[in-house]
JSON list of C-alpha atoms in Angstrom, two decimals:
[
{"chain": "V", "resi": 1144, "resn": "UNK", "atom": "CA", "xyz": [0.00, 0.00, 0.00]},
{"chain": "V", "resi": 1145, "resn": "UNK", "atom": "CA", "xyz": [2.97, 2.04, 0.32]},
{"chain": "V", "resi": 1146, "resn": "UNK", "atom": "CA", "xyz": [3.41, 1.94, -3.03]},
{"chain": "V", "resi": 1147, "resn": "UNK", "atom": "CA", "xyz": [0.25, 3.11, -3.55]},
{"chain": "V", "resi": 1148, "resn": "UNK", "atom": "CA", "xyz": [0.18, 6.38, -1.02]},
{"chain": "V", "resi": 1149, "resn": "UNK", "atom": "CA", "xyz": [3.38, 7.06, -3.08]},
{"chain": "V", "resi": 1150, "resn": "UNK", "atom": "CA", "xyz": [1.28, 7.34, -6.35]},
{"chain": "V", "resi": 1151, "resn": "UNK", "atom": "CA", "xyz": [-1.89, 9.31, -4.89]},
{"chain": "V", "resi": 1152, "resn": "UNK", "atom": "CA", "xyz": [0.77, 11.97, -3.08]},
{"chain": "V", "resi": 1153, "resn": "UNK", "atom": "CA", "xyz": [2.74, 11.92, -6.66]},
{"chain": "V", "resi": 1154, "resn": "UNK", "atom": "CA", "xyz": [-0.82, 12.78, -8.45]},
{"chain": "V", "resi": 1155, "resn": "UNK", "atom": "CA", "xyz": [-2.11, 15.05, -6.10]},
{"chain": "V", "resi": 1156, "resn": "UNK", "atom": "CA", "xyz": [1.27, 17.35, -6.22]},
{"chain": "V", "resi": 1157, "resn": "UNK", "atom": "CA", "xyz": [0.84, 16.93, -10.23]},
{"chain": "V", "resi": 1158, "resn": "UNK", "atom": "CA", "xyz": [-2.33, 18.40, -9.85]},
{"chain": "V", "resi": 1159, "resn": "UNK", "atom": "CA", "xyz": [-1.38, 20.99, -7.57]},
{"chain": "V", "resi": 1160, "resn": "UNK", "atom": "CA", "xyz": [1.47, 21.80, -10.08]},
{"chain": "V", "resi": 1161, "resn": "UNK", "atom": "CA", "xyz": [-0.94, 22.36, -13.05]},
{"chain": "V", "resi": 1162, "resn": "UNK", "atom": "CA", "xyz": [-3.57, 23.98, -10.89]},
{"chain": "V", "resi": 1163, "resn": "UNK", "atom": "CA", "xyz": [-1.09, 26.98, -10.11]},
{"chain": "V", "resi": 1164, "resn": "UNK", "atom": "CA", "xyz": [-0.01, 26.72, -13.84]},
{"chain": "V", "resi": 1165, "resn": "UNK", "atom": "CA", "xyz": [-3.51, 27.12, -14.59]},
{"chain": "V", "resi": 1166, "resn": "UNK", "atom": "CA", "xyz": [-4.02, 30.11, -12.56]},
{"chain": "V", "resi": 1167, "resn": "UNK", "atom": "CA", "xyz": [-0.86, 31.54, -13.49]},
{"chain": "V", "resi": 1168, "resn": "UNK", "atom": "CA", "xyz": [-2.34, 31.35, -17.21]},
{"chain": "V", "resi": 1169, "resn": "UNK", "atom": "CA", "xyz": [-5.55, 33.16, -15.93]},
{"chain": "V", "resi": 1170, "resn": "UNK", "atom": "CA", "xyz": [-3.84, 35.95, -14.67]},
{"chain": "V", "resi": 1171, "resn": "UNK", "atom": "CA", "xyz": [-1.49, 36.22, -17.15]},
{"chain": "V", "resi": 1172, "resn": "UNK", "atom": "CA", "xyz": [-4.75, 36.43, -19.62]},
{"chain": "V", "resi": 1173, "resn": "UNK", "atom": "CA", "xyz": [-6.08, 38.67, -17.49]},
{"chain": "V", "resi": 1174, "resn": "UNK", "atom": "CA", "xyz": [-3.02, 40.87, -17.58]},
{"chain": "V", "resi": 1175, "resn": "UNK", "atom": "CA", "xyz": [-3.15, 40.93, -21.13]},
{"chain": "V", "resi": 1176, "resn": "UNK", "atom": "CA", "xyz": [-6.89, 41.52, -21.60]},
{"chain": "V", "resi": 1177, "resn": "UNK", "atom": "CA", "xyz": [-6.79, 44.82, -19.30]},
{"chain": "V", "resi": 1178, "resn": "UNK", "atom": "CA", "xyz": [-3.40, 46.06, -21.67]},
{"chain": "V", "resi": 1179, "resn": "UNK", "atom": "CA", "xyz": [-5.37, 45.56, -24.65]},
{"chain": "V", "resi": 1180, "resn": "UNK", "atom": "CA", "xyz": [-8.66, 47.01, -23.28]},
{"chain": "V", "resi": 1181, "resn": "UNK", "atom": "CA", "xyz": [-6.08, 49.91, -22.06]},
{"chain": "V", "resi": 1182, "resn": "UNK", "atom": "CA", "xyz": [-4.45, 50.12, -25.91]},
{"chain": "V", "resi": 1183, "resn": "UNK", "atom": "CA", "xyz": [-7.54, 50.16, -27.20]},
{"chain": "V", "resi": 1184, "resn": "UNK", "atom": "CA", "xyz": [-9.42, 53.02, -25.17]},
{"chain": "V", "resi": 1185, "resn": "UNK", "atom": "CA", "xyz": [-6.20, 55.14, -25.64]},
{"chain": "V", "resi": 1186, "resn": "UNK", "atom": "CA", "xyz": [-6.57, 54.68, -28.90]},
{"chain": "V", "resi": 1187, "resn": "UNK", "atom": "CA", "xyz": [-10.30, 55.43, -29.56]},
{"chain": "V", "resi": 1188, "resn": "UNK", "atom": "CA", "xyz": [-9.24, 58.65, -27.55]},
{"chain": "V", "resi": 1189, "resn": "UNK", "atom": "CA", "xyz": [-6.44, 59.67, -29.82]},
{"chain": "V", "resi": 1190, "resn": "UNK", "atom": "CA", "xyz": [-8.55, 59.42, -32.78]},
{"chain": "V", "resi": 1191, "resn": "UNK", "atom": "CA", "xyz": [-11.41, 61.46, -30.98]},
{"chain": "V", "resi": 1192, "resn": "UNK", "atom": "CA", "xyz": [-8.41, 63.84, -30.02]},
{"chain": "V", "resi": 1193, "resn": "UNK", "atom": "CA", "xyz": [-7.54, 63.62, -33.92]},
{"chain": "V", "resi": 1194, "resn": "UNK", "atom": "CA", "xyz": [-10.53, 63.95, -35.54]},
{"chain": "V", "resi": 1195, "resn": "UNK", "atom": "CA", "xyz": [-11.22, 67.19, -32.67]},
{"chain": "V", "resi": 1196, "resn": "UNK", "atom": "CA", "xyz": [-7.67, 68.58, -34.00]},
{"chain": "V", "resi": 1197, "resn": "UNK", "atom": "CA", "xyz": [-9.11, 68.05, -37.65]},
{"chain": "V", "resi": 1198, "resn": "UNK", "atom": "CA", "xyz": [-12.44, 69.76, -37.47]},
{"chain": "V", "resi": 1199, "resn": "UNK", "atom": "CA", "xyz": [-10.82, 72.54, -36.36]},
{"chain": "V", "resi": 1200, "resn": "UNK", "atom": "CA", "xyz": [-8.20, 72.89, -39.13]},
{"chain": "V", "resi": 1201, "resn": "UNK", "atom": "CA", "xyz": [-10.97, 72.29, -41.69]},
{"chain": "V", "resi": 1202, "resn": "UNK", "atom": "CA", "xyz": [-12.51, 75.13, -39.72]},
{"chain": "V", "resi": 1203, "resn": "UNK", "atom": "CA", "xyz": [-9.49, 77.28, -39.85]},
{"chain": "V", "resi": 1204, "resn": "UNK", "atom": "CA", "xyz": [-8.70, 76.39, -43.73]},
{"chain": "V", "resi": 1205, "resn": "UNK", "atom": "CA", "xyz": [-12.44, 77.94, -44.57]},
{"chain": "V", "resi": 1206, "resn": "UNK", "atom": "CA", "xyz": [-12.28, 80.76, -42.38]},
{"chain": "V", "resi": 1207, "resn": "UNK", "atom": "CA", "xyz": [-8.64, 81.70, -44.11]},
{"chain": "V", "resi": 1208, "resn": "UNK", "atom": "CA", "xyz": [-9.98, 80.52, -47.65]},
{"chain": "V", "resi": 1209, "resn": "UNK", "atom": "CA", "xyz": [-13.41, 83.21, -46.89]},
{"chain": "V", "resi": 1210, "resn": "UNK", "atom": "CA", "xyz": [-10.81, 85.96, -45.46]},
{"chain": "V", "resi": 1211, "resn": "UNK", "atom": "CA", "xyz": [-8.71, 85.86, -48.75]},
{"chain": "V", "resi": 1212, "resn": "UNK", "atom": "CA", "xyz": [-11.59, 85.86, -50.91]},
{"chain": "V", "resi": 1213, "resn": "UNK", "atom": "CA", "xyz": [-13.07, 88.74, -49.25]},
{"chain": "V", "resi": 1214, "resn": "UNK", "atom": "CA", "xyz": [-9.33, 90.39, -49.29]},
{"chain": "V", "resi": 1215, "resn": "UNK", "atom": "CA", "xyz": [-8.99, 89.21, -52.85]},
{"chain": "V", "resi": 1216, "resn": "UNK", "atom": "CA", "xyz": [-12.24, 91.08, -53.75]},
{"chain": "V", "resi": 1217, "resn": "UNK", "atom": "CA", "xyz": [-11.50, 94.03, -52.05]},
{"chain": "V", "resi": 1218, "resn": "UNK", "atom": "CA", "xyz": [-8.49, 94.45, -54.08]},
{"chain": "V", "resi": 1219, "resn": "UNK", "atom": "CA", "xyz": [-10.26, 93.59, -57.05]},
{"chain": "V", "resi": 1220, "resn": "UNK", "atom": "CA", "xyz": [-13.19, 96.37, -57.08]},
{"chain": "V", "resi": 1221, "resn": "UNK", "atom": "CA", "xyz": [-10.33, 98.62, -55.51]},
{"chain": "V", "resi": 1222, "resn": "UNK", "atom": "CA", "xyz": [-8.56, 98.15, -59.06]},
{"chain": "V", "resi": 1223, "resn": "UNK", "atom": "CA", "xyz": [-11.31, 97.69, -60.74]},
{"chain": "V", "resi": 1224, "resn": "UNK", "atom": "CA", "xyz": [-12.49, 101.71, -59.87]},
{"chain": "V", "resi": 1225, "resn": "UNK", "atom": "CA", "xyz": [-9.12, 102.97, -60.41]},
{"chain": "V", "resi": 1226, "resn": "UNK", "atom": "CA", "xyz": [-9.28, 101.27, -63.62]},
{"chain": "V", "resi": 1227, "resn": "UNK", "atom": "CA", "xyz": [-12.50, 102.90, -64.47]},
{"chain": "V", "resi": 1228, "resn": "UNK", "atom": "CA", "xyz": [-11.32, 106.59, -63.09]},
{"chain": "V", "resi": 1229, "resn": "UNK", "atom": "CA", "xyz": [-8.65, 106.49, -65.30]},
{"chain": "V", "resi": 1230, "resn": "UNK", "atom": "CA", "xyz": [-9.84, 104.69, -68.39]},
{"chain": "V", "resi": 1231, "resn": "UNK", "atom": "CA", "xyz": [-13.36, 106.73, -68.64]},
{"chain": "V", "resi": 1232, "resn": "UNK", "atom": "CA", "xyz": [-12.56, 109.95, -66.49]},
{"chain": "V", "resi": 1233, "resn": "UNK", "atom": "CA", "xyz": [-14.58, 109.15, -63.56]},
{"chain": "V", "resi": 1234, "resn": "UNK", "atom": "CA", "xyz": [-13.70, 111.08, -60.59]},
{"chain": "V", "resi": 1235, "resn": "UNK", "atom": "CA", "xyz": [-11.08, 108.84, -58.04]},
{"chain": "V", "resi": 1236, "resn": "UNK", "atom": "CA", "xyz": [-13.52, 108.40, -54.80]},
{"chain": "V", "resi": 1237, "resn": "UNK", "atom": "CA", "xyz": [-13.18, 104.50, -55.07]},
{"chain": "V", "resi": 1238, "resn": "UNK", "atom": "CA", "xyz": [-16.92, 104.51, -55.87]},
{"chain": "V", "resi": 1239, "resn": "UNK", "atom": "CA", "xyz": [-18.15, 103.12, -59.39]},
{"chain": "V", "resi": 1240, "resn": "UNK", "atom": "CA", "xyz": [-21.30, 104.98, -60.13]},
{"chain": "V", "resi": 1241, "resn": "UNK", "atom": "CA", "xyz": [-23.68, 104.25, -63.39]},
{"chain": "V", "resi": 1242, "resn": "UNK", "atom": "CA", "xyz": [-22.35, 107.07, -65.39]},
{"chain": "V", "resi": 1243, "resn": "UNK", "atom": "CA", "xyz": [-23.49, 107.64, -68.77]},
{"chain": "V", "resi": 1244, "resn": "UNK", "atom": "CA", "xyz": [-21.73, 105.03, -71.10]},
{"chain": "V", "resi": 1245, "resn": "UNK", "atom": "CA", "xyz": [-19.31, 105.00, -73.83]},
{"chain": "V", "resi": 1246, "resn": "UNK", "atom": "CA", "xyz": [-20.33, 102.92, -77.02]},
{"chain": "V", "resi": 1247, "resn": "UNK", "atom": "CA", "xyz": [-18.44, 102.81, -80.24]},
{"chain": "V", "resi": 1248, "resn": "UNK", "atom": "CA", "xyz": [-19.21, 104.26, -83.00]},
{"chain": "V", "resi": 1249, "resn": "UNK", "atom": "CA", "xyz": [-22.27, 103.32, -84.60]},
{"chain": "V", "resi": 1250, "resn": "UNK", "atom": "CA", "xyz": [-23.26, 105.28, -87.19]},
{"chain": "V", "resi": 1251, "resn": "UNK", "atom": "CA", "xyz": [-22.43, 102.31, -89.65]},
{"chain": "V", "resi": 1252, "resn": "UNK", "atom": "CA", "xyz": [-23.25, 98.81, -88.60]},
{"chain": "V", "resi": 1253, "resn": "UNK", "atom": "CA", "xyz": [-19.99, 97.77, -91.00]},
{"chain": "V", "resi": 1254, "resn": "UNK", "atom": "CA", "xyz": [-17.78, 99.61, -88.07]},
{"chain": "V", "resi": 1255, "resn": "UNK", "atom": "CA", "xyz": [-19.73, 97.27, -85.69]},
{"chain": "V", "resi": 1256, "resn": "UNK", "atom": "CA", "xyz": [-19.57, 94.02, -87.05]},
{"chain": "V", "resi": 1257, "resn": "UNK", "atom": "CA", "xyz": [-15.81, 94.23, -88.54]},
{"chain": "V", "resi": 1258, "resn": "UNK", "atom": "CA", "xyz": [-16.36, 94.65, -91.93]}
]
């Protein structure tokens, strides 16, 4: 019988052995489930943080985009009246006003066309 004690205390320490292996596995899963839950919620908040980052770019791109345009027109009627003051006499107050206009000549319709 001592033969077989020897087996039963030689099983039970086997399964004593795999038992902690066992919950050494579990915890190491565990570990590595919290990391990746960790990873992933940093990175759901880095893309929020992105896509936050991005919006207002996009924002600042338009707001540029509609502050040259306006410049850019600015500059344009600006030229566009000191054009006109100097091509057709009109006084120089920076103010295009419906004047009377200026048509070629058309006493012959020849003139008109090119012929």
């Amino acid at each position: 019988m001592d033969n077989g004690n020897r087996l039963i205390a030689l099983t039970n320490k086997q399964k004593e052995e795999h038992d902690r292996f066992v919950q050494s596995v579990k915890a190491e899963k565990a570990q590595v489930e919290r990391i990746i839950e960790n990873r992933d919620r940093a990175q759901k908040n880095r893309i929020k943080q992105l896509e936050a980052q991005l919006s207002i770019l996009r924002e600042q791109l338009n707001n540029e985009r509609l502050r040259r345009r306006d410049a850019t027109e600015r500059i344009y009627l600006s030229d566009m009246s000191k054009i006109g003051s100097s091509v057709f006499g009109m006084s120089n107050s920076g103010v295009v006003s419906a004047g009377p206009a200026i048509y070629p000549r058309a006493d012959s319709l020849d003139y008109l066309i090119g012929g």
